[in-house]
């Protein structure tokens, strides 16, 4: 782990409120993109991971943890991640579940006393700060569960109160991430409609790259 000074200091005013940290999963190797790590895909002249970090900060997350995996050293060299806590997942090829476990463990050790994680994916540039802010606003307590909704269908970002992390990590396997946990606790999940402010597309294949031209 490489803890760095947060870009947005936790002022006394912030400390008196609950801390909802951004957790960015950016470890993917881009297998269907010819092996190009998604974090380094060019977006508006900079690596895609920088956009995802900016979105979390502008959406109200004063603390941001970033999980890297594929080409992690190269991502550290090329991307500006100052102010983030950057951790590496050596088992990134096992799927998103392993990165989620690494990220939640990093948040649990954060000295700021994080109350909830707002989880986003690096390859969804159509989801901006407005959607993050809406889901962030659904936090009520440390057992909170919330997710963005697009025409009634659950998507990202998702919010996990800290009391839920152990259970989520225990079931995070392969590429399913927290899906099994969320399905098992469906009645507790607050859905936050974001279809009017975001587009939840993924950058998965060469055919998706045109979406990065904007």
mmCIF file of N, CA and C in Angstrom, residues 17-132:
data_model
loop_
_atom_site.group_PDB
_atom_site.id
_atom_site.type_symbol
_atom_site.label_atom_id
_atom_site.label_comp_id
_atom_site.label_asym_id
_atom_site.label_seq_id
_atom_site.Cartn_x
_atom_site.Cartn_y
_atom_site.Cartn_z
ATOM 1 N N UNK A 17 -18.567 14.553 10.129
ATOM 2 C CA UNK A 17 -19.566 13.832 9.359
ATOM 3 C C UNK A 17 -19.023 12.455 8.994
ATOM 4 N N UNK A 18 -19.889 11.619 8.469
ATOM 5 C CA UNK A 18 -19.461 10.293 8.046
ATOM 6 C C UNK A 18 -18.549 10.395 6.825
ATOM 7 N N UNK A 19 -17.538 9.539 6.780
ATOM 8 C CA UNK A 19 -16.596 9.529 5.663
ATOM 9 C C UNK A 19 -16.998 8.436 4.682
ATOM 10 N N UNK A 20 -17.426 8.843 3.505
ATOM 11 C CA UNK A 20 -17.708 7.912 2.415
ATOM 12 C C UNK A 20 -16.548 8.009 1.441
ATOM 13 N N UNK A 21 -15.759 6.962 1.351
ATOM 14 C CA UNK A 21 -14.565 6.961 0.508
ATOM 15 C C UNK A 21 -14.874 6.370 -0.854
ATOM 16 N N UNK A 22 -14.203 6.875 -1.860
ATOM 17 C CA UNK A 22 -14.304 6.282 -3.183
ATOM 18 C C UNK A 22 -13.374 5.083 -3.288
ATOM 19 N N UNK A 23 -13.877 4.011 -3.879
ATOM 20 C CA UNK A 23 -13.057 2.825 -4.141
ATOM 21 C C UNK A 23 -13.124 2.544 -5.630
ATOM 22 N N UNK A 24 -12.026 2.783 -6.308
ATOM 23 C CA UNK A 24 -11.963 2.620 -7.757
ATOM 24 C C UNK A 24 -11.276 1.310 -8.116
ATOM 25 N N UNK A 25 -11.989 0.443 -8.811
ATOM 26 C CA UNK A 25 -11.430 -0.820 -9.266
ATOM 27 C C UNK A 25 -10.872 -0.607 -10.671
ATOM 28 N N UNK A 26 -9.541 -0.653 -10.779
ATOM 29 C CA UNK A 26 -8.864 -0.309 -12.035
ATOM 30 C C UNK A 26 -7.769 -1.310 -12.363
ATOM 31 N N UNK A 27 -8.024 -2.587 -12.078
ATOM 32 C CA UNK A 27 -6.979 -3.603 -12.217
ATOM 33 C C UNK A 27 -7.042 -4.390 -13.507
ATOM 34 N N UNK A 28 -8.112 -4.222 -14.278
ATOM 35 C CA UNK A 28 -8.332 -5.062 -15.449
ATOM 36 C C UNK A 28 -7.254 -4.972 -16.507
ATOM 37 N N UNK A 29 -6.980 -6.116 -17.131
ATOM 38 C CA UNK A 29 -5.936 -6.188 -18.145
ATOM 39 C C UNK A 29 -6.404 -5.968 -19.568
ATOM 40 N N UNK A 30 -7.713 -5.756 -19.768
ATOM 41 C CA UNK A 30 -8.208 -5.499 -21.123
ATOM 42 C C UNK A 30 -7.981 -6.664 -22.069
ATOM 43 N N UNK A 31 -8.336 -7.861 -21.635
ATOM 44 C CA UNK A 31 -8.099 -9.054 -22.455
ATOM 45 C C UNK A 31 -8.755 -8.934 -23.819
ATOM 46 N N UNK A 32 -9.968 -8.392 -23.862
ATOM 47 C CA UNK A 32 -10.684 -8.240 -25.134
ATOM 48 C C UNK A 32 -10.298 -6.959 -25.856
ATOM 49 N N UNK A 33 -9.326 -6.245 -25.285
ATOM 50 C CA UNK A 33 -8.805 -5.035 -25.922
ATOM 51 C C UNK A 33 -7.354 -5.241 -26.344
ATOM 52 N N UNK A 34 -6.994 -6.487 -26.579
ATOM 53 C CA UNK A 34 -5.632 -6.781 -27.002
ATOM 54 C C UNK A 34 -4.622 -6.706 -25.879
ATOM 55 N N UNK A 35 -5.091 -6.819 -24.634
ATOM 56 C CA UNK A 35 -4.167 -6.807 -23.509
ATOM 57 C C UNK A 35 -3.751 -5.432 -23.047
ATOM 58 N N UNK A 36 -4.475 -4.409 -23.451
ATOM 59 C CA UNK A 36 -4.166 -3.054 -22.983
ATOM 60 C C UNK A 36 -4.863 -2.819 -21.651
ATOM 61 N N UNK A 37 -4.124 -2.475 -20.604
ATOM 62 C CA UNK A 37 -4.781 -2.229 -19.317
ATOM 63 C C UNK A 37 -5.778 -1.089 -19.435
ATOM 64 N N UNK A 38 -6.974 -1.298 -18.898
ATOM 65 C CA UNK A 38 -8.022 -0.293 -19.041
ATOM 66 C C UNK A 38 -7.664 1.025 -18.374
ATOM 67 N N UNK A 39 -6.915 0.964 -17.294
ATOM 68 C CA UNK A 39 -6.563 2.193 -16.576
ATOM 69 C C UNK A 39 -5.802 3.177 -17.452
ATOM 70 N N UNK A 40 -5.087 2.674 -18.456
ATOM 71 C CA UNK A 40 -4.252 3.534 -19.294
ATOM 72 C C UNK A 40 -4.876 3.877 -20.640
ATOM 73 N N UNK A 41 -6.095 3.467 -20.890
ATOM 74 C CA UNK A 41 -6.738 3.863 -22.139
ATOM 75 C C UNK A 41 -6.819 5.384 -22.196
ATOM 76 N N UNK A 42 -6.515 5.984 -23.347
ATOM 77 C CA UNK A 42 -6.531 7.448 -23.432
ATOM 78 C C UNK A 42 -7.946 8.009 -23.420
ATOM 79 N N UNK A 43 -8.143 9.023 -22.592
ATOM 80 C CA UNK A 43 -9.450 9.676 -22.506
ATOM 81 C C UNK A 43 -9.231 11.165 -22.292
ATOM 82 N N UNK A 44 -9.615 11.941 -23.290
ATOM 83 C CA UNK A 44 -9.436 13.392 -23.230
ATOM 84 C C UNK A 44 -7.993 13.771 -22.943
ATOM 85 N N UNK A 45 -7.099 13.030 -23.556
ATOM 86 C CA UNK A 45 -5.685 13.349 -23.484
ATOM 87 C C UNK A 45 -4.942 12.803 -22.286
ATOM 88 N N UNK A 46 -5.638 12.085 -21.398
ATOM 89 C CA UNK A 46 -5.008 11.548 -20.204
ATOM 90 C C UNK A 46 -5.458 10.106 -19.973
ATOM 91 N N UNK A 47 -4.769 9.350 -19.107
ATOM 92 C CA UNK A 47 -5.197 7.983 -18.827
ATOM 93 C C UNK A 47 -6.606 7.944 -18.212
ATOM 94 N N UNK A 48 -7.363 6.934 -18.587
ATOM 95 C CA UNK A 48 -8.750 6.825 -18.159
ATOM 96 C C UNK A 48 -8.890 6.791 -16.638
ATOM 97 N N UNK A 49 -7.906 6.240 -15.943
ATOM 98 C CA UNK A 49 -7.982 6.146 -14.491
ATOM 99 C C UNK A 49 -8.056 7.528 -13.835
ATOM 100 N N UNK A 50 -7.425 8.521 -14.438
ATOM 101 C CA UNK A 50 -7.464 9.861 -13.865
ATOM 102 C C UNK A 50 -8.883 10.430 -13.896
ATOM 103 N N UNK A 51 -9.602 10.166 -14.975
ATOM 104 C CA UNK A 51 -10.989 10.624 -15.057
ATOM 105 C C UNK A 51 -11.826 9.998 -13.961
ATOM 106 N N UNK A 52 -11.647 8.709 -13.731
ATOM 107 C CA UNK A 52 -12.443 8.016 -12.716
ATOM 108 C C UNK A 52 -12.168 8.551 -11.313
ATOM 109 N N UNK A 53 -10.919 8.867 -11.029
ATOM 110 C CA UNK A 53 -10.577 9.451 -9.731
ATOM 111 C C UNK A 53 -11.220 10.834 -9.590
ATOM 112 N N UNK A 54 -11.131 11.633 -10.625
ATOM 113 C CA UNK A 54 -11.718 12.981 -10.586
ATOM 114 C C UNK A 54 -13.223 12.908 -10.331
ATOM 115 N N UNK A 55 -13.898 11.976 -10.984
ATOM 116 C CA UNK A 55 -15.338 11.826 -10.824
ATOM 117 C C UNK A 55 -15.690 11.502 -9.372
ATOM 118 N N UNK A 56 -14.933 10.624 -8.752
ATOM 119 C CA UNK A 56 -15.202 10.278 -7.356
ATOM 120 C C UNK A 56 -15.014 11.495 -6.449
ATOM 121 N N UNK A 57 -13.963 12.242 -6.668
ATOM 122 C CA UNK A 57 -13.718 13.417 -5.832
ATOM 123 C C UNK A 57 -14.798 14.467 -6.023
ATOM 124 N N UNK A 58 -15.139 14.736 -7.273
ATOM 125 C CA UNK A 58 -16.143 15.753 -7.537
ATOM 126 C C UNK A 58 -17.523 15.308 -7.069
ATOM 127 N N UNK A 59 -17.719 13.995 -6.948
ATOM 128 C CA UNK A 59 -18.992 13.481 -6.479
ATOM 129 C C UNK A 59 -19.127 13.448 -4.977
ATOM 130 N N UNK A 60 -18.082 13.841 -4.253
ATOM 131 C CA UNK A 60 -18.197 13.965 -2.809
ATOM 132 C C UNK A 60 -17.400 12.985 -1.986
ATOM 133 N N UNK A 61 -16.395 12.338 -2.569
ATOM 134 C CA UNK A 61 -15.563 11.398 -1.822
ATOM 135 C C UNK A 61 -14.205 12.047 -1.518
ATOM 136 N N UNK A 62 -13.957 12.491 -0.282
ATOM 137 C CA UNK A 62 -12.707 13.161 0.053
ATOM 138 C C UNK A 62 -11.516 12.217 0.120
ATOM 139 N N UNK A 63 -11.785 10.922 0.267
ATOM 140 C CA UNK A 63 -10.746 9.895 0.300
ATOM 141 C C UNK A 63 -10.998 8.955 -0.872
ATOM 142 N N UNK A 64 -9.954 8.639 -1.645
ATOM 143 C CA UNK A 64 -10.093 7.734 -2.789
ATOM 144 C C UNK A 64 -8.999 6.675 -2.731
ATOM 145 N N UNK A 65 -9.408 5.416 -2.760
ATOM 146 C CA UNK A 65 -8.479 4.295 -2.865
ATOM 147 C C UNK A 65 -8.606 3.711 -4.272
ATOM 148 N N UNK A 66 -7.472 3.404 -4.880
ATOM 149 C CA UNK A 66 -7.438 2.877 -6.244
ATOM 150 C C UNK A 66 -6.765 1.516 -6.232
ATOM 151 N N UNK A 67 -7.437 0.514 -6.785
ATOM 152 C CA UNK A 67 -6.861 -0.828 -6.882
ATOM 153 C C UNK A 67 -6.342 -1.035 -8.294
ATOM 154 N N UNK A 68 -5.026 -1.239 -8.400
ATOM 155 C CA UNK A 68 -4.383 -1.523 -9.681
ATOM 156 C C UNK A 68 -4.031 -3.001 -9.770
ATOM 157 N N UNK A 69 -3.785 -3.455 -10.988
ATOM 158 C CA UNK A 69 -3.414 -4.855 -11.181
ATOM 159 C C UNK A 69 -2.544 -5.006 -12.405
ATOM 160 N N UNK A 70 -3.168 -5.123 -13.584
ATOM 161 C CA UNK A 70 -2.421 -5.278 -14.827
ATOM 162 C C UNK A 70 -1.531 -4.062 -15.064
ATOM 163 N N UNK A 71 -0.259 -4.313 -15.349
ATOM 164 C CA UNK A 71 0.697 -3.232 -15.645
ATOM 165 C C UNK A 71 0.682 -2.150 -14.576
ATOM 166 N N UNK A 72 0.594 -2.561 -13.318
ATOM 167 C CA UNK A 72 0.464 -1.593 -12.222
ATOM 168 C C UNK A 72 1.612 -0.596 -12.185
ATOM 169 N N UNK A 73 2.822 -1.071 -12.393
ATOM 170 C CA UNK A 73 3.970 -0.162 -12.337
ATOM 171 C C UNK A 73 3.877 0.881 -13.434
ATOM 172 N N UNK A 74 3.451 0.466 -14.631
ATOM 173 C CA UNK A 74 3.316 1.402 -15.745
ATOM 174 C C UNK A 74 2.212 2.420 -15.469
ATOM 175 N N UNK A 75 1.126 1.971 -14.859
ATOM 176 C CA UNK A 75 0.042 2.891 -14.513
ATOM 177 C C UNK A 75 0.541 3.926 -13.515
ATOM 178 N N UNK A 76 1.294 3.494 -12.527
ATOM 179 C CA UNK A 76 1.849 4.437 -11.547
ATOM 180 C C UNK A 76 2.732 5.482 -12.229
ATOM 181 N N UNK A 77 3.491 5.061 -13.248
ATOM 182 C CA UNK A 77 4.401 5.974 -13.937
ATOM 183 C C UNK A 77 3.660 6.991 -14.796
ATOM 184 N N UNK A 78 2.595 6.553 -15.454
ATOM 185 C CA UNK A 78 1.953 7.391 -16.461
ATOM 186 C C UNK A 78 0.757 8.190 -15.952
ATOM 187 N N UNK A 79 0.111 7.697 -14.903
ATOM 188 C CA UNK A 79 -1.093 8.362 -14.414
ATOM 189 C C UNK A 79 -0.793 9.207 -13.187
ATOM 190 N N UNK A 80 -1.464 10.336 -13.083
ATOM 191 C CA UNK A 80 -1.326 11.222 -11.932
ATOM 192 C C UNK A 80 -2.343 10.783 -10.878
ATOM 193 N N UNK A 81 -1.853 10.133 -9.839
ATOM 194 C CA UNK A 81 -2.728 9.605 -8.797
ATOM 195 C C UNK A 81 -2.393 10.187 -7.423
ATOM 196 N N UNK A 82 -1.750 11.351 -7.427
ATOM 197 C CA UNK A 82 -1.408 11.992 -6.160
ATOM 198 C C UNK A 82 -2.667 12.233 -5.341
ATOM 199 N N UNK A 83 -2.563 11.987 -4.043
ATOM 200 C CA UNK A 83 -3.706 12.179 -3.169
ATOM 201 C C UNK A 83 -4.560 10.951 -2.998
ATOM 202 N N UNK A 84 -4.292 9.903 -3.787
ATOM 203 C CA UNK A 84 -5.017 8.644 -3.655
ATOM 204 C C UNK A 84 -4.205 7.656 -2.816
ATOM 205 N N UNK A 85 -4.889 6.695 -2.248
ATOM 206 C CA UNK A 85 -4.220 5.532 -1.675
ATOM 207 C C UNK A 85 -4.241 4.474 -2.773
ATOM 208 N N UNK A 86 -3.072 4.087 -3.239
ATOM 209 C CA UNK A 86 -2.963 3.148 -4.354
ATOM 210 C C UNK A 86 -2.513 1.798 -3.822
ATOM 211 N N UNK A 87 -3.278 0.775 -4.119
ATOM 212 C CA UNK A 87 -2.931 -0.579 -3.702
ATOM 213 C C UNK A 87 -2.927 -1.475 -4.940
ATOM 214 N N UNK A 88 -2.167 -2.551 -4.857
ATOM 215 C CA UNK A 88 -2.067 -3.464 -5.992
ATOM 216 C C UNK A 88 -2.664 -4.817 -5.644
ATOM 217 N N UNK A 89 -3.349 -5.384 -6.614
ATOM 218 C CA UNK A 89 -3.923 -6.712 -6.479
ATOM 219 C C UNK A 89 -3.106 -7.686 -7.318
ATOM 220 N N UNK A 90 -2.244 -8.484 -6.702
ATOM 221 C CA UNK A 90 -1.420 -9.415 -7.475
ATOM 222 C C UNK A 90 -2.231 -10.532 -8.136
ATOM 223 N N UNK A 91 -3.477 -10.708 -7.686
ATOM 224 C CA UNK A 91 -4.327 -11.753 -8.247
ATOM 225 C C UNK A 91 -5.410 -11.164 -9.144
ATOM 226 N N UNK A 92 -5.111 -10.020 -9.775
ATOM 227 C CA UNK A 92 -6.104 -9.318 -10.573
ATOM 228 C C UNK A 92 -6.706 -10.173 -11.684
ATOM 229 N N UNK A 93 -5.920 -11.118 -12.211
ATOM 230 C CA UNK A 93 -6.419 -11.957 -13.310
ATOM 231 C C UNK A 93 -7.536 -12.887 -12.865
ATOM 232 N N UNK A 94 -7.717 -13.050 -11.551
ATOM 233 C CA UNK A 94 -8.783 -13.909 -11.045
ATOM 234 C C UNK A 94 -10.153 -13.268 -11.177
ATOM 235 N N UNK A 95 -10.190 -11.981 -11.445
ATOM 236 C CA UNK A 95 -11.467 -11.307 -11.618
ATOM 237 C C UNK A 95 -11.682 -10.171 -10.636
ATOM 238 N N UNK A 96 -12.796 -9.467 -10.845
ATOM 239 C CA UNK A 96 -13.092 -8.266 -10.063
ATOM 240 C C UNK A 96 -13.259 -8.561 -8.584
ATOM 241 N N UNK A 97 -13.705 -9.767 -8.240
ATOM 242 C CA UNK A 97 -13.910 -10.103 -6.835
ATOM 243 C C UNK A 97 -12.654 -9.939 -6.009
ATOM 244 N N UNK A 98 -11.521 -10.371 -6.558
ATOM 245 C CA UNK A 98 -10.268 -10.253 -5.815
ATOM 246 C C UNK A 98 -9.883 -8.789 -5.615
ATOM 247 N N UNK A 99 -10.138 -7.953 -6.617
ATOM 248 C CA UNK A 99 -9.834 -6.526 -6.480
ATOM 249 C C UNK A 99 -10.742 -5.869 -5.449
ATOM 250 N N UNK A 100 -11.993 -6.285 -5.403
ATOM 251 C CA UNK A 100 -12.906 -5.743 -4.406
ATOM 252 C C UNK A 100 -12.438 -6.103 -3.000
ATOM 253 N N UNK A 101 -11.985 -7.335 -2.812
ATOM 254 C CA UNK A 101 -11.474 -7.733 -1.496
ATOM 255 C C UNK A 101 -10.269 -6.900 -1.099
ATOM 256 N N UNK A 102 -9.331 -6.705 -2.034
ATOM 257 C CA UNK A 102 -8.145 -5.900 -1.750
ATOM 258 C C UNK A 102 -8.537 -4.466 -1.399
ATOM 259 N N UNK A 103 -9.473 -3.915 -2.152
ATOM 260 C CA UNK A 103 -9.892 -2.541 -1.905
ATOM 261 C C UNK A 103 -10.576 -2.356 -0.568
ATOM 262 N N UNK A 104 -11.454 -3.282 -0.205
ATOM 263 C CA UNK A 104 -12.139 -3.172 1.076
ATOM 264 C C UNK A 104 -11.164 -3.326 2.238
ATOM 265 N N UNK A 105 -10.170 -4.205 2.087
ATOM 266 C CA UNK A 105 -9.152 -4.355 3.130
ATOM 267 C C UNK A 105 -8.351 -3.070 3.284
ATOM 268 N N UNK A 106 -8.059 -2.408 2.172
ATOM 269 C CA UNK A 106 -7.333 -1.142 2.225
ATOM 270 C C UNK A 106 -8.153 -0.073 2.939
ATOM 271 N N UNK A 107 -9.444 0.002 2.630
ATOM 272 C CA UNK A 107 -10.307 0.982 3.281
ATOM 273 C C UNK A 107 -10.428 0.713 4.775
ATOM 274 N N UNK A 108 -10.474 -0.558 5.148
ATOM 275 C CA UNK A 108 -10.601 -0.908 6.559
ATOM 276 C C UNK A 108 -9.398 -0.433 7.364
ATOM 277 N N UNK A 109 -8.256 -0.313 6.698
ATOM 278 C CA UNK A 109 -7.036 0.132 7.372
ATOM 279 C C UNK A 109 -6.809 1.636 7.262
ATOM 280 N N UNK A 110 -7.696 2.348 6.583
ATOM 281 C CA UNK A 110 -7.507 3.782 6.384
ATOM 282 C C UNK A 110 -7.604 4.526 7.716
ATOM 283 N N UNK A 111 -6.644 5.375 8.018
ATOM 284 C CA UNK A 111 -6.631 6.075 9.317
ATOM 285 C C UNK A 111 -7.754 7.077 9.497
ATOM 286 N N UNK A 112 -8.449 7.439 8.421
ATOM 287 C CA UNK A 112 -9.517 8.419 8.547
ATOM 288 C C UNK A 112 -10.798 7.827 9.127
ATOM 289 N N UNK A 113 -10.856 6.504 9.285
ATOM 290 C CA UNK A 113 -12.059 5.892 9.824
ATOM 291 C C UNK A 113 -13.207 5.947 8.847
ATOM 292 N N UNK A 114 -13.078 5.209 7.758
ATOM 293 C CA UNK A 114 -14.064 5.249 6.676
ATOM 294 C C UNK A 114 -15.347 4.534 7.105
ATOM 295 N N UNK A 115 -16.492 5.163 6.844
ATOM 296 C CA UNK A 115 -17.793 4.622 7.223
ATOM 297 C C UNK A 115 -18.485 3.866 6.087
ATOM 298 N N UNK A 116 -18.109 4.165 4.842
ATOM 299 C CA UNK A 116 -18.732 3.494 3.699
ATOM 300 C C UNK A 116 -17.815 3.603 2.492
ATOM 301 N N UNK A 117 -17.955 2.649 1.599
ATOM 302 C CA UNK A 117 -17.206 2.651 0.341
ATOM 303 C C UNK A 117 -18.163 2.897 -0.812
ATOM 304 N N UNK A 118 -17.811 3.823 -1.672
ATOM 305 C CA UNK A 118 -18.556 4.046 -2.901
ATOM 306 C C UNK A 118 -17.705 3.485 -4.036
ATOM 307 N N UNK A 119 -18.143 2.370 -4.581
ATOM 308 C CA UNK A 119 -17.333 1.599 -5.521
ATOM 309 C C UNK A 119 -17.681 1.953 -6.963
ATOM 310 N N UNK A 120 -16.657 2.268 -7.739
ATOM 311 C CA UNK A 120 -16.850 2.539 -9.164
ATOM 312 C C UNK A 120 -15.832 1.747 -9.978
ATOM 313 N N UNK A 121 -16.103 1.643 -11.281
ATOM 314 C CA UNK A 121 -15.253 0.888 -12.194
ATOM 315 C C UNK A 121 -14.553 1.834 -13.155
ATOM 316 N N UNK A 122 -13.308 1.560 -13.451
ATOM 317 C CA UNK A 122 -12.513 2.469 -14.277
ATOM 318 C C UNK A 122 -13.023 2.562 -15.707
ATOM 319 N N UNK A 123 -13.708 1.521 -16.191
ATOM 320 C CA UNK A 123 -14.077 1.473 -17.607
ATOM 321 C C UNK A 123 -15.493 1.958 -17.880
ATOM 322 N N UNK A 124 -16.020 2.839 -17.019
ATOM 323 C CA UNK A 124 -17.360 3.391 -17.226
ATOM 324 C C UNK A 124 -17.330 4.923 -17.236
ATOM 325 N N UNK A 125 -16.718 5.522 -18.269
ATOM 326 C CA UNK A 125 -16.591 6.980 -18.294
ATOM 327 C C UNK A 125 -17.906 7.719 -18.489
ATOM 328 N N UNK A 126 -18.959 6.999 -18.832
ATOM 329 C CA UNK A 126 -20.251 7.646 -18.973
ATOM 330 C C UNK A 126 -20.930 7.940 -17.654
ATOM 331 N N UNK A 127 -20.343 7.443 -16.558
ATOM 332 C CA UNK A 127 -20.874 7.703 -15.224
ATOM 333 C C UNK A 127 -20.038 8.806 -14.592
ATOM 334 N N UNK A 128 -20.666 9.946 -14.391
ATOM 335 C CA UNK A 128 -19.932 11.108 -13.894
ATOM 336 C C UNK A 128 -20.224 11.444 -12.446
ATOM 337 N N UNK A 129 -19.797 12.626 -12.058
ATOM 338 C CA UNK A 129 -19.890 13.055 -10.668
ATOM 339 C C UNK A 129 -21.332 13.173 -10.185
ATOM 340 N N UNK A 130 -22.270 13.485 -11.079
ATOM 341 C CA UNK A 130 -23.663 13.632 -10.662
ATOM 342 C C UNK A 130 -24.216 12.317 -10.129
ATOM 343 N N UNK A 131 -23.902 11.218 -10.809
ATOM 344 C CA UNK A 131 -24.366 9.909 -10.346
ATOM 345 C C UNK A 131 -23.681 9.524 -9.041
ATOM 346 N N UNK A 132 -22.391 9.806 -8.940
ATOM 347 C CA UNK A 132 -21.674 9.517 -7.697
ATOM 348 C C UNK A 132 -22.305 10.280 -6.538
#
